[in-house]
Amino acid sequence: MASASYHISGLLEKMTSTDKDLRFMATNDLMMELQKDSIKLDEDSEKKVVKMLLKLLEDKNGEVQNLAVKCLGPLVGKVKEYQVETIVDTLCTNMLSDKEQLRDISSIGLKTVISELPPASAGSTMTANVCKKITAQLTGAVGKQEDVSVQLEALDILSDMLSRLGGTLYSFHSSILNCLLPQLTSPRLAVRKRAIIALGHLVLTCSGSIFSELTEHLLAELKKNESTSTTRTYIQCVAGISRQAGHRIGEHLEKIIPLIVQYCNVEDDELREYCFQAFESFVRRCPKEMDPHIPNVMGLCLKYITFDPNYNYDNEEEEEMMETENGEDEEQESDDEYSDDDDISWKVRRSAAKCLEAIVSSRHDLLQDFYRTLSPVLISRFKEREENVKADIFSAYISLLKQTLPAQSWLHAADASGKDEVPLTMLQNQVPNIVKALHKQLKEKSIKSRQGCFSILTELANVLPGCLADHIPALVPGIVFSLADKSSSSNMKIDALSFLHVLLCNHQPEVFHPHIKSLLPPVVTCIGDPFYKITSEALLVTQQLVKVIRPLDKPCTFDAKPFVKDLFPGTLKRLKAADIDQEVKERAISCMGQIIYNLGDLLSTDLQPTLKIFLERLKNEITRLTTVKALTLIASSPLKIDLRPILGEGFPILASFLRKNQRALKLSTLTALDILVKNYSDSLKPAMVESVLTELPTLITESDMHVSQVAIVFLTTLATVHPSCVSKMSGSVLAEVFQLVHSPLLQGGALSAIIDFFQALVQTRAATTGYSELMRQLTAPVYSSGAAGASLPLHKQAYHSAARCVAALSSACPKEAPATVSHFIQEVKSPKSSPAVKVLAFLSLAEMGRTTNLSAQRELRTVILEAFSSPSEEVKSAASYALGNVSVGNLKENLPFMLREIGSQPKRQYLLLHSLKEAISSSPADGLKPYVEDIWALLFKHCECTEEGTRNVVAECLGKLTLVNPAELLPLLKEQLSSGSPHARSTVVTAVKFTIADQPQPIDALLKCCIGDFLKTLQDPDLNVRRVALAMFNSAAHNKPSLIRDLLSTVLPGLYSETKVRRELIREVEMGPFKHTVDDGLDVRKAAFECMYTLLESCLDRLDIYEYLNHVEDGLKDHYDIRMLTFIVLARLAALCPSAVLQRLERLVEPLRATCSTKVKAGSVKQEFEKQDELKRSAMRAVAALLTIPEVEKSPAMAEFSSQIRSNPEMVLLFESIQKDSTSLPSTEAMDMS
């Protein structure tokens, strides 16, 4: 340490030298020393260093001054607080000096110091004290009006400090405000501008009273309107505040808007521009409060977007319109000559266009109005003469088109409600006008406006596929012009190509056929372009053009032959080149694949050499995946392309890909092999097939079901096309497949694939894969499970999978089936069989009986009914499943029997009802019709049963039965709503839930008419009925939002009221010496919050988000289960409507902070600790989601919370682990907000 001080004193000595180079070098060395973390200064050295550096700030040499300023940054963290204060004092005094250079250097010094101060949350008082010192000096400097440049610098530093450390200056806020407000009337505009910026930073952290004081002042000044120039500044200030802290200005808008509207009508273009900028920021930042003012603001925008008093568009009718609007204007102007440079009316038009864009993008619900009023005006302004304005008009129109795009969500297209159709039809009718306004501009010189036209047309073709079909002749010359024009920039060409690509994808091939002659040459020229991005876009377009020239999926008269000589050589050149961009390589391969697929028979001698290139590309790691996909395409071509020359070498390469660790490659290779085996089976040699077979066993595994499924589909193809290879696959491959059948994860597509595979195997009649052998292997694990007393050795799902396979094998070998059925019946009867064997037997009988009539087996029914009294629950439920499914094969005998049994056997009722449910679910509607009345009557007898389990089964039967004949049965359900018993009502409502499916159904239209009546049960006096009503509502919102979208206005109040905690439902239960509180309303609240989450996904545009947020806020303080739900809701909201969440951030952060910082009592049980951990994780996930909102760091509450997280090691760990988990969240440097 001594040596460091010694070294530094040496440097300080050199700094006093007369030689400027020595001073420079010494300062530079000091800088290096200070940047080392290890350096420690004693008090004396500190004093000397600080004094020296401050002296060097006044050095004659500029470079030495600059270095000295840079040293201040690292010095701040190394010296004691009072030294920092000395530095700051000196710098502030220097700022008021007469020497301009010293002032500049000092202001840079101050900024450096401020940026190096530790954040206030780090717990040191230094920052606060230093800031207060600076603030006191600066507000003084700003107030003294002697020198404008001092004022400007001071304002700049003040803004800097407020934006970084606004919260620390709490006590100074009002003096800062009093110092800034007079500056808004400063004679210098630059001072006003900086004052506005500083106020913007101030409103983020100031208290409510200071904010009100500021807005009151602004309102008073706006009302006074002393001079246009100050009014402009005040409006700019309001807009600035709204942009920074929009959520706070909301409540004052009622008073502000009328004033700004009034100033829009003053003849001052700059003032109008600022008015529209203010409107735009209000629309974006306070959507709810702006709601009543939107029509008014939109009217003003539409009026001023056409405001161009000094230009006469050569169009009679428009001229008259302009004159009536601005008649009096023009007379005054003729007095003093008006030059074009003075014309700033374009600024008004531009700000009006931007404001319209803000309105369009935030108000999806007004789409129809937009198309009625706004769209025609915007289209008429596409002829705007100012480039910048035109760009904004285009961008507003693109916003409108984007809003019209039908929401692409996970909901089925069939459920898109009819309302979305109206704007699309209105748009369809305006397409001719759009094309008329744009097609001439596609040949203008200006690149910017051509690019604008292309982006509008691209968006249009995406929103309404096929809408430009009649206008292709008008558009083609423009496209060709941009592609062939020498002066076009590369971006221009790329835009034109990507528009052409969208156009080709979204329209029928026939409409392009007349234009291929003119379109193709420029595109082919672009393939040869030296710039790789153009080449790559051109190859994409060419690929699409090939499909258009000769569509193979329908008859086509267009002759493609003459164009092959243009297409092929250009693409081939790119395919051969090895030293080109990766993207070009890939697209050249895909494009050539498409050419061979569609035009392979026209390539004659060129075909084989090209296929050889594909073989080369297959061997290259970078291009192999794309080549596999291209080969798959070629192999599936209806032109039967001859691939024999490359199969011999290609097949083993493909087989080797199955070993690679790249999942996409495995999947694509399996698809390719499948097509090759199907279409080229006669060219495959056994050795080739074997090379692939050896790779397959490792692919069939439960750890990747999708790859397994594709591999099994390929095996099925092999077994069908190449029965001879079955004997080779019996060993290891089959072992893996059986392993999969007995896996608990098997279901859906993979299971269907296995069933098809087994059927294909049995059909091959090979000895090793005969019926009996396969059956033996399927059931072996069940039989080998040992004693009769053991419960099920395999997972429940495995029995179902095995039973499905057994049934599939029996249906493939009908001769073997009766013996199998008898065998299973014997198994069930035998007292020696373990429960597992019985379960498998019943499930297999169920699967077989569903498709074939087993009534020949006389004892089947008695055997099943006997099993109903088995001691094992699994056997009972398998038997009831069997009874229901066996009945399907012969409804005439079995249904009446089942109904009799249900009536006469109260003990077995539950199992019998389950059987009935199976029978109803699996039977065809026509078969059930004769029995509907009897079943219905029976079910209604049981709908008031006190057992909730039984009621649920009855409800499911009722729901499924209603689907058989909705027109008659739905009204009957509705009648039951007025039933006196709450049990009956809850059964009916649950039954309705089972009629709602996510696929379109005939019942939908009927349901839509009467679901409102069923939803009235949300107001039911009985708690349980309300709970099931919420479950039904949730199901509708999830599976078929169109049923409830239009009812939301009436349903939401009921839903929201269920989210409240009801004191009267909380009771105390005594458990021995302890008292335990039970909340009976918890389940209902949980159901209500689940509904709220579902509505976010399906009906977001119908929700008042602010009202919604109020209830989320309550939920954040509720019971553990509810908080878990609301944290998820909050994370989703942060992504869907960030601006609304920002407005409420202060209130939302508090409960999150409370959750993250709770401590569990020391003596608590383990579950309590786990529960709290889970809760904290969930809360932290919500915090991570909130931190991805742009501009969130401006909120003081959030900034404070995030610094609290940073300073607490436990929270930092939790936050980091969540950041790692949620790779799905955009990994912004969320926490780094210091």
PDB file of C-alpha atoms in Angstrom, residues 445-665:
ATOM      1  CA  LYS A 445     -38.319   7.679 -59.004  1.00  0.00           C
ATOM      2  CA  SER A 446     -38.544   7.922 -55.232  1.00  0.00           C
ATOM      3  CA  ILE A 447     -37.353   4.689 -53.680  1.00  0.00           C
ATOM      4  CA  LYS A 448     -38.888   5.466 -50.292  1.00  0.00           C
ATOM      5  CA  SER A 449     -42.418   5.772 -51.637  1.00  0.00           C
ATOM      6  CA  ARG A 450     -42.052   2.636 -53.772  1.00  0.00           C
ATOM      7  CA  GLN A 451     -40.962   0.697 -50.691  1.00  0.00           C
ATOM      8  CA  GLY A 452     -43.976   2.097 -48.824  1.00  0.00           C
ATOM      9  CA  CYS A 453     -46.298   0.919 -51.597  1.00  0.00           C
ATOM     10  CA  PHE A 454     -44.809  -2.562 -51.505  1.00  0.00           C
ATOM     11  CA  SER A 455     -45.187  -2.841 -47.747  1.00  0.00           C
ATOM     12  CA  ILE A 456     -48.876  -1.856 -47.939  1.00  0.00           C
ATOM     13  CA  LEU A 457     -49.524  -4.298 -50.783  1.00  0.00           C
ATOM     14  CA  THR A 458     -47.649  -7.093 -48.967  1.00  0.00           C
ATOM     15  CA  GLU A 459     -49.708  -6.568 -45.839  1.00  0.00           C
ATOM     16  CA  LEU A 460     -52.887  -6.436 -47.935  1.00  0.00           C
ATOM     17  CA  ALA A 461     -52.105  -9.734 -49.665  1.00  0.00           C
ATOM     18  CA  ASN A 462     -51.499 -11.334 -46.261  1.00  0.00           C
ATOM     19  CA  VAL A 463     -54.701 -10.037 -44.683  1.00  0.00           C
ATOM     20  CA  LEU A 464     -56.956 -10.889 -47.634  1.00  0.00           C
ATOM     21  CA  PRO A 465     -55.392 -13.702 -49.656  1.00  0.00           C
ATOM     22  CA  GLY A 466     -56.562 -13.579 -53.243  1.00  0.00           C
ATOM     23  CA  CYS A 467     -57.835  -9.990 -53.068  1.00  0.00           C
ATOM     24  CA  LEU A 468     -55.410  -8.695 -55.699  1.00  0.00           C
ATOM     25  CA  ALA A 469     -56.320 -11.352 -58.297  1.00  0.00           C
ATOM     26  CA  ASP A 470     -58.131  -8.865 -60.558  1.00  0.00           C
ATOM     27  CA  HIS A 471     -55.376  -6.276 -60.243  1.00  0.00           C
ATOM     28  CA  ILE A 472     -52.335  -8.337 -61.235  1.00  0.00           C
ATOM     29  CA  PRO A 473     -52.091  -6.614 -64.678  1.00  0.00           C
ATOM     30  CA  ALA A 474     -51.849  -3.237 -62.933  1.00  0.00           C
ATOM     31  CA  LEU A 475     -49.176  -4.393 -60.470  1.00  0.00           C
ATOM     32  CA  VAL A 476     -46.846  -6.490 -62.645  1.00  0.00           C
ATOM     33  CA  PRO A 477     -45.275  -3.546 -64.560  1.00  0.00           C
ATOM     34  CA  GLY A 478     -44.425  -1.871 -61.238  1.00  0.00           C
ATOM     35  CA  ILE A 479     -42.789  -5.020 -59.871  1.00  0.00           C
ATOM     36  CA  VAL A 480     -40.780  -5.532 -63.055  1.00  0.00           C
ATOM     37  CA  PHE A 481     -39.771  -1.847 -63.006  1.00  0.00           C
ATOM     38  CA  SER A 482     -38.314  -2.119 -59.489  1.00  0.00           C
ATOM     39  CA  LEU A 483     -36.513  -5.373 -60.277  1.00  0.00           C
ATOM     40  CA  ALA A 484     -35.006  -4.190 -63.551  1.00  0.00           C
ATOM     41  CA  ASP A 485     -34.360  -0.551 -62.635  1.00  0.00           C
ATOM     42  CA  LYS A 486     -30.611   0.128 -62.510  1.00  0.00           C
ATOM     43  CA  SER A 487     -31.017   2.849 -59.899  1.00  0.00           C
ATOM     44  CA  SER A 488     -32.952   0.588 -57.487  1.00  0.00           C
ATOM     45  CA  SER A 489     -31.153   0.063 -54.212  1.00  0.00           C
ATOM     46  CA  SER A 490     -30.657  -3.490 -53.021  1.00  0.00           C
ATOM     47  CA  ASN A 491     -33.334  -3.018 -50.349  1.00  0.00           C
ATOM     48  CA  MET A 492     -35.745  -1.897 -53.023  1.00  0.00           C
ATOM     49  CA  LYS A 493     -35.181  -5.089 -54.981  1.00  0.00           C
ATOM     50  CA  ILE A 494     -35.533  -7.224 -51.861  1.00  0.00           C
ATOM     51  CA  ASP A 495     -38.848  -5.512 -50.999  1.00  0.00           C
ATOM     52  CA  ALA A 496     -40.168  -6.012 -54.520  1.00  0.00           C
ATOM     53  CA  LEU A 497     -39.149  -9.682 -54.483  1.00  0.00           C
ATOM     54  CA  SER A 498     -40.651 -10.361 -51.081  1.00  0.00           C
ATOM     55  CA  PHE A 499     -43.936  -8.738 -52.197  1.00  0.00           C
ATOM     56  CA  LEU A 500     -43.911 -10.887 -55.312  1.00  0.00           C
ATOM     57  CA  HIS A 501     -43.362 -13.943 -53.130  1.00  0.00           C
ATOM     58  CA  VAL A 502     -46.362 -13.141 -50.927  1.00  0.00           C
ATOM     59  CA  LEU A 503     -48.438 -12.418 -54.026  1.00  0.00           C
ATOM     60  CA  LEU A 504     -47.546 -15.762 -55.621  1.00  0.00           C
ATOM     61  CA  CYS A 505     -48.264 -17.645 -52.394  1.00  0.00           C
ATOM     62  CA  ASN A 506     -51.662 -16.061 -51.775  1.00  0.00           C
ATOM     63  CA  HIS A 507     -53.250 -16.169 -55.234  1.00  0.00           C
ATOM     64  CA  GLN A 508     -54.372 -18.798 -57.713  1.00  0.00           C
ATOM     65  CA  PRO A 509     -51.739 -19.792 -60.324  1.00  0.00           C
ATOM     66  CA  GLU A 510     -54.004 -18.995 -63.306  1.00  0.00           C
ATOM     67  CA  VAL A 511     -53.983 -15.234 -62.680  1.00  0.00           C
ATOM     68  CA  PHE A 512     -50.223 -15.069 -63.239  1.00  0.00           C
ATOM     69  CA  HIS A 513     -49.994 -17.160 -66.398  1.00  0.00           C
ATOM     70  CA  PRO A 514     -50.421 -14.240 -68.826  1.00  0.00           C
ATOM     71  CA  HIS A 515     -47.572 -12.353 -67.065  1.00  0.00           C
ATOM     72  CA  ILE A 516     -44.954 -15.091 -66.640  1.00  0.00           C
ATOM     73  CA  LYS A 517     -43.175 -13.886 -69.786  1.00  0.00           C
ATOM     74  CA  SER A 518     -42.510 -10.468 -68.280  1.00  0.00           C
ATOM     75  CA  LEU A 519     -42.036 -11.584 -64.646  1.00  0.00           C
ATOM     76  CA  LEU A 520     -39.572 -14.409 -65.098  1.00  0.00           C
ATOM     77  CA  PRO A 521     -36.561 -12.705 -66.801  1.00  0.00           C
ATOM     78  CA  PRO A 522     -36.014  -9.997 -64.134  1.00  0.00           C
ATOM     79  CA  VAL A 523     -36.369 -12.593 -61.337  1.00  0.00           C
ATOM     80  CA  VAL A 524     -33.818 -14.865 -63.031  1.00  0.00           C
ATOM     81  CA  THR A 525     -31.480 -11.861 -63.382  1.00  0.00           C
ATOM     82  CA  CYS A 526     -31.826 -11.308 -59.627  1.00  0.00           C
ATOM     83  CA  ILE A 527     -30.731 -14.922 -58.990  1.00  0.00           C
ATOM     84  CA  GLY A 528     -27.420 -13.916 -60.557  1.00  0.00           C
ATOM     85  CA  ASP A 529     -27.145 -10.742 -58.465  1.00  0.00           C
ATOM     86  CA  PRO A 530     -23.819 -10.404 -56.611  1.00  0.00           C
ATOM     87  CA  PHE A 531     -25.557  -9.434 -53.340  1.00  0.00           C
ATOM     88  CA  TYR A 532     -26.484 -12.625 -51.466  1.00  0.00           C
ATOM     89  CA  LYS A 533     -29.697 -11.277 -49.891  1.00  0.00           C
ATOM     90  CA  ILE A 534     -31.157 -10.491 -53.314  1.00  0.00           C
ATOM     91  CA  THR A 535     -30.113 -13.901 -54.663  1.00  0.00           C
ATOM     92  CA  SER A 536     -31.685 -15.648 -51.719  1.00  0.00           C
ATOM     93  CA  GLU A 537     -35.013 -13.738 -52.033  1.00  0.00           C
ATOM     94  CA  ALA A 538     -35.017 -14.384 -55.805  1.00  0.00           C
ATOM     95  CA  LEU A 539     -34.557 -18.129 -55.284  1.00  0.00           C
ATOM     96  CA  LEU A 540     -37.512 -18.125 -52.915  1.00  0.00           C
ATOM     97  CA  VAL A 541     -39.644 -16.354 -55.543  1.00  0.00           C
ATOM     98  CA  THR A 542     -38.433 -18.733 -58.262  1.00  0.00           C
ATOM     99  CA  GLN A 543     -39.434 -21.710 -56.132  1.00  0.00           C
ATOM    100  CA  GLN A 544     -42.952 -20.280 -55.879  1.00  0.00           C
ATOM    101  CA  LEU A 545     -42.998 -19.380 -59.612  1.00  0.00           C
ATOM    102  CA  VAL A 546     -42.240 -22.997 -60.503  1.00  0.00           C
ATOM    103  CA  LYS A 547     -45.380 -24.089 -58.632  1.00  0.00           C
ATOM    104  CA  VAL A 548     -47.363 -21.399 -60.490  1.00  0.00           C
ATOM    105  CA  ILE A 549     -46.037 -22.236 -63.973  1.00  0.00           C
ATOM    106  CA  ARG A 550     -47.057 -25.856 -63.682  1.00  0.00           C
ATOM    107  CA  PRO A 551     -49.338 -26.664 -60.770  1.00  0.00           C
ATOM    108  CA  LEU A 552     -49.490 -30.456 -60.499  1.00  0.00           C
ATOM    109  CA  ASP A 553     -52.543 -30.616 -58.267  1.00  0.00           C
ATOM    110  CA  LYS A 554     -55.002 -29.534 -60.956  1.00  0.00           C
ATOM    111  CA  PRO A 555     -55.282 -29.675 -64.757  1.00  0.00           C
ATOM    112  CA  CYS A 556     -53.611 -26.699 -66.395  1.00  0.00           C
ATOM    113  CA  THR A 557     -53.391 -25.621 -70.025  1.00  0.00           C
ATOM    114  CA  PHE A 558     -50.424 -23.281 -69.627  1.00  0.00           C
ATOM    115  CA  ASP A 559     -47.298 -24.518 -71.439  1.00  0.00           C
ATOM    116  CA  ALA A 560     -44.307 -24.454 -69.084  1.00  0.00           C
ATOM    117  CA  LYS A 561     -41.748 -25.811 -71.541  1.00  0.00           C
ATOM    118  CA  PRO A 562     -40.406 -22.529 -72.980  1.00  0.00           C
ATOM    119  CA  PHE A 563     -39.564 -21.228 -69.485  1.00  0.00           C
ATOM    120  CA  VAL A 564     -37.436 -24.155 -68.338  1.00  0.00           C
ATOM    121  CA  LYS A 565     -34.423 -22.841 -70.250  1.00  0.00           C
ATOM    122  CA  ASP A 566     -34.688 -19.544 -68.277  1.00  0.00           C
ATOM    123  CA  LEU A 567     -35.282 -21.093 -64.878  1.00  0.00           C
ATOM    124  CA  PHE A 568     -32.936 -24.028 -64.818  1.00  0.00           C
ATOM    125  CA  PRO A 569     -29.469 -22.640 -65.713  1.00  0.00           C
ATOM    126  CA  GLY A 570     -29.665 -19.709 -63.241  1.00  0.00           C
ATOM    127  CA  THR A 571     -30.641 -21.961 -60.350  1.00  0.00           C
ATOM    128  CA  LEU A 572     -28.123 -24.639 -61.358  1.00  0.00           C
ATOM    129  CA  LYS A 573     -25.297 -22.090 -61.288  1.00  0.00           C
ATOM    130  CA  ARG A 574     -26.179 -21.209 -57.689  1.00  0.00           C
ATOM    131  CA  LEU A 575     -26.602 -24.875 -56.756  1.00  0.00           C
ATOM    132  CA  LYS A 576     -23.105 -25.739 -58.058  1.00  0.00           C
ATOM    133  CA  ALA A 577     -21.317 -22.832 -56.369  1.00  0.00           C
ATOM    134  CA  ALA A 578     -19.667 -23.943 -53.147  1.00  0.00           C
ATOM    135  CA  ASP A 579     -18.324 -20.579 -51.993  1.00  0.00           C
ATOM    136  CA  ILE A 580     -21.595 -18.774 -51.382  1.00  0.00           C
ATOM    137  CA  ASP A 581     -23.665 -17.734 -48.414  1.00  0.00           C
ATOM    138  CA  GLN A 582     -25.266 -20.509 -46.360  1.00  0.00           C
ATOM    139  CA  GLU A 583     -28.794 -19.155 -46.916  1.00  0.00           C
ATOM    140  CA  VAL A 584     -28.274 -19.037 -50.699  1.00  0.00           C
ATOM    141  CA  LYS A 585     -26.976 -22.616 -50.680  1.00  0.00           C
ATOM    142  CA  GLU A 586     -30.044 -23.830 -48.822  1.00  0.00           C
ATOM    143  CA  ARG A 587     -32.510 -21.921 -50.971  1.00  0.00           C
ATOM    144  CA  ALA A 588     -30.821 -23.042 -54.177  1.00  0.00           C
ATOM    145  CA  ILE A 589     -31.233 -26.660 -53.040  1.00  0.00           C
ATOM    146  CA  SER A 590     -34.918 -26.127 -52.167  1.00  0.00           C
ATOM    147  CA  CYS A 591     -35.564 -24.263 -55.396  1.00  0.00           C
ATOM    148  CA  MET A 592     -33.919 -26.938 -57.536  1.00  0.00           C
ATOM    149  CA  GLY A 593     -35.889 -29.582 -55.640  1.00  0.00           C
ATOM    150  CA  GLN A 594     -39.088 -27.740 -56.574  1.00  0.00           C
ATOM    151  CA  ILE A 595     -37.994 -27.442 -60.222  1.00  0.00           C
ATOM    152  CA  ILE A 596     -37.375 -31.203 -60.453  1.00  0.00           C
ATOM    153  CA  TYR A 597     -40.669 -31.929 -58.641  1.00  0.00           C
ATOM    154  CA  ASN A 598     -42.753 -29.796 -61.018  1.00  0.00           C
ATOM    155  CA  LEU A 599     -40.725 -29.842 -64.248  1.00  0.00           C
ATOM    156  CA  GLY A 600     -38.476 -32.912 -63.920  1.00  0.00           C
ATOM    157  CA  ASP A 601     -39.820 -34.517 -67.083  1.00  0.00           C
ATOM    158  CA  LEU A 602     -38.802 -31.458 -69.146  1.00  0.00           C
ATOM    159  CA  LEU A 603     -35.141 -31.464 -68.037  1.00  0.00           C
ATOM    160  CA  SER A 604     -34.134 -34.477 -70.190  1.00  0.00           C
ATOM    161  CA  THR A 605     -30.314 -34.928 -70.002  1.00  0.00           C
ATOM    162  CA  ASP A 606     -29.827 -32.268 -67.314  1.00  0.00           C
ATOM    163  CA  LEU A 607     -31.658 -34.294 -64.699  1.00  0.00           C
ATOM    164  CA  GLN A 608     -29.038 -36.903 -63.750  1.00  0.00           C
ATOM    165  CA  PRO A 609     -26.040 -34.534 -63.324  1.00  0.00           C
ATOM    166  CA  THR A 610     -28.242 -32.338 -61.095  1.00  0.00           C
ATOM    167  CA  LEU A 611     -29.228 -35.301 -58.912  1.00  0.00           C
ATOM    168  CA  LYS A 612     -25.504 -36.107 -58.561  1.00  0.00           C
ATOM    169  CA  ILE A 613     -25.006 -32.569 -57.112  1.00  0.00           C
ATOM    170  CA  PHE A 614     -27.750 -33.363 -54.594  1.00  0.00           C
ATOM    171  CA  LEU A 615     -25.779 -36.420 -53.571  1.00  0.00           C
ATOM    172  CA  GLU A 616     -22.721 -34.206 -52.947  1.00  0.00           C
ATOM    173  CA  ARG A 617     -24.822 -31.779 -50.873  1.00  0.00           C
ATOM    174  CA  LEU A 618     -26.143 -34.746 -48.868  1.00  0.00           C
ATOM    175  CA  LYS A 619     -22.598 -35.527 -47.739  1.00  0.00           C
ATOM    176  CA  ASN A 620     -22.022 -31.999 -46.478  1.00  0.00           C
ATOM    177  CA  GLU A 621     -22.970 -31.383 -42.853  1.00  0.00           C
ATOM    178  CA  ILE A 622     -24.134 -27.819 -43.482  1.00  0.00           C
ATOM    179  CA  THR A 623     -26.505 -28.589 -46.344  1.00  0.00           C
ATOM    180  CA  ARG A 624     -27.638 -32.124 -45.508  1.00  0.00           C
ATOM    181  CA  LEU A 625     -30.918 -31.259 -43.763  1.00  0.00           C
ATOM    182  CA  THR A 626     -32.134 -29.044 -46.615  1.00  0.00           C
ATOM    183  CA  THR A 627     -31.099 -31.684 -49.149  1.00  0.00           C
ATOM    184  CA  VAL A 628     -33.019 -34.415 -47.303  1.00  0.00           C
ATOM    185  CA  LYS A 629     -36.145 -32.228 -47.466  1.00  0.00           C
ATOM    186  CA  ALA A 630     -35.596 -31.527 -51.180  1.00  0.00           C
ATOM    187  CA  LEU A 631     -35.156 -35.257 -51.898  1.00  0.00           C
ATOM    188  CA  THR A 632     -38.371 -36.004 -49.988  1.00  0.00           C
ATOM    189  CA  LEU A 633     -40.143 -33.535 -52.266  1.00  0.00           C
ATOM    190  CA  ILE A 634     -38.632 -34.989 -55.451  1.00  0.00           C
ATOM    191  CA  ALA A 635     -39.445 -38.565 -54.394  1.00  0.00           C
ATOM    192  CA  SER A 636     -43.082 -37.654 -53.868  1.00  0.00           C
ATOM    193  CA  SER A 637     -43.440 -36.037 -57.322  1.00  0.00           C
ATOM    194  CA  PRO A 638     -46.301 -37.414 -59.414  1.00  0.00           C
ATOM    195  CA  LEU A 639     -43.902 -37.204 -62.426  1.00  0.00           C
ATOM    196  CA  LYS A 640     -42.117 -40.328 -61.083  1.00  0.00           C
ATOM    197  CA  ILE A 641     -38.618 -38.856 -61.355  1.00  0.00           C
ATOM    198  CA  ASP A 642     -35.955 -41.538 -61.919  1.00  0.00           C
ATOM    199  CA  LEU A 643     -33.849 -41.605 -58.743  1.00  0.00           C
ATOM    200  CA  ARG A 644     -32.230 -45.029 -59.277  1.00  0.00           C
ATOM    201  CA  PRO A 645     -28.747 -43.648 -60.101  1.00  0.00           C
ATOM    202  CA  ILE A 646     -28.422 -41.985 -56.680  1.00  0.00           C
ATOM    203  CA  LEU A 647     -30.310 -44.472 -54.501  1.00  0.00           C
ATOM    204  CA  GLY A 648     -27.450 -46.961 -54.210  1.00  0.00           C
ATOM    205  CA  GLU A 649     -25.123 -44.361 -52.712  1.00  0.00           C
ATOM    206  CA  GLY A 650     -27.805 -42.202 -51.092  1.00  0.00           C
ATOM    207  CA  PHE A 651     -29.638 -44.808 -49.023  1.00  0.00           C
ATOM    208  CA  PRO A 652     -26.704 -45.717 -46.721  1.00  0.00           C
ATOM    209  CA  ILE A 653     -26.000 -41.993 -46.217  1.00  0.00           C
ATOM    210  CA  LEU A 654     -29.614 -41.477 -45.187  1.00  0.00           C
ATOM    211  CA  ALA A 655     -29.373 -44.496 -42.873  1.00  0.00           C
ATOM    212  CA  SER A 656     -26.310 -42.960 -41.189  1.00  0.00           C
ATOM    213  CA  PHE A 657     -28.296 -39.762 -40.481  1.00  0.00           C
ATOM    214  CA  LEU A 658     -30.536 -41.757 -38.139  1.00  0.00           C
ATOM    215  CA  ARG A 659     -27.550 -42.039 -35.799  1.00  0.00           C
ATOM    216  CA  LYS A 660     -26.897 -38.284 -35.695  1.00  0.00           C
ATOM    217  CA  ASN A 661     -27.792 -36.266 -32.657  1.00  0.00           C
ATOM    218  CA  GLN A 662     -29.886 -33.766 -34.579  1.00  0.00           C
ATOM    219  CA  ARG A 663     -33.599 -34.332 -34.047  1.00  0.00           C
ATOM    220  CA  ALA A 664     -34.816 -32.378 -37.086  1.00  0.00           C
ATOM    221  CA  LEU A 665     -32.457 -34.388 -39.281  1.00  0.00           C
TER     222      LEU A 665
END
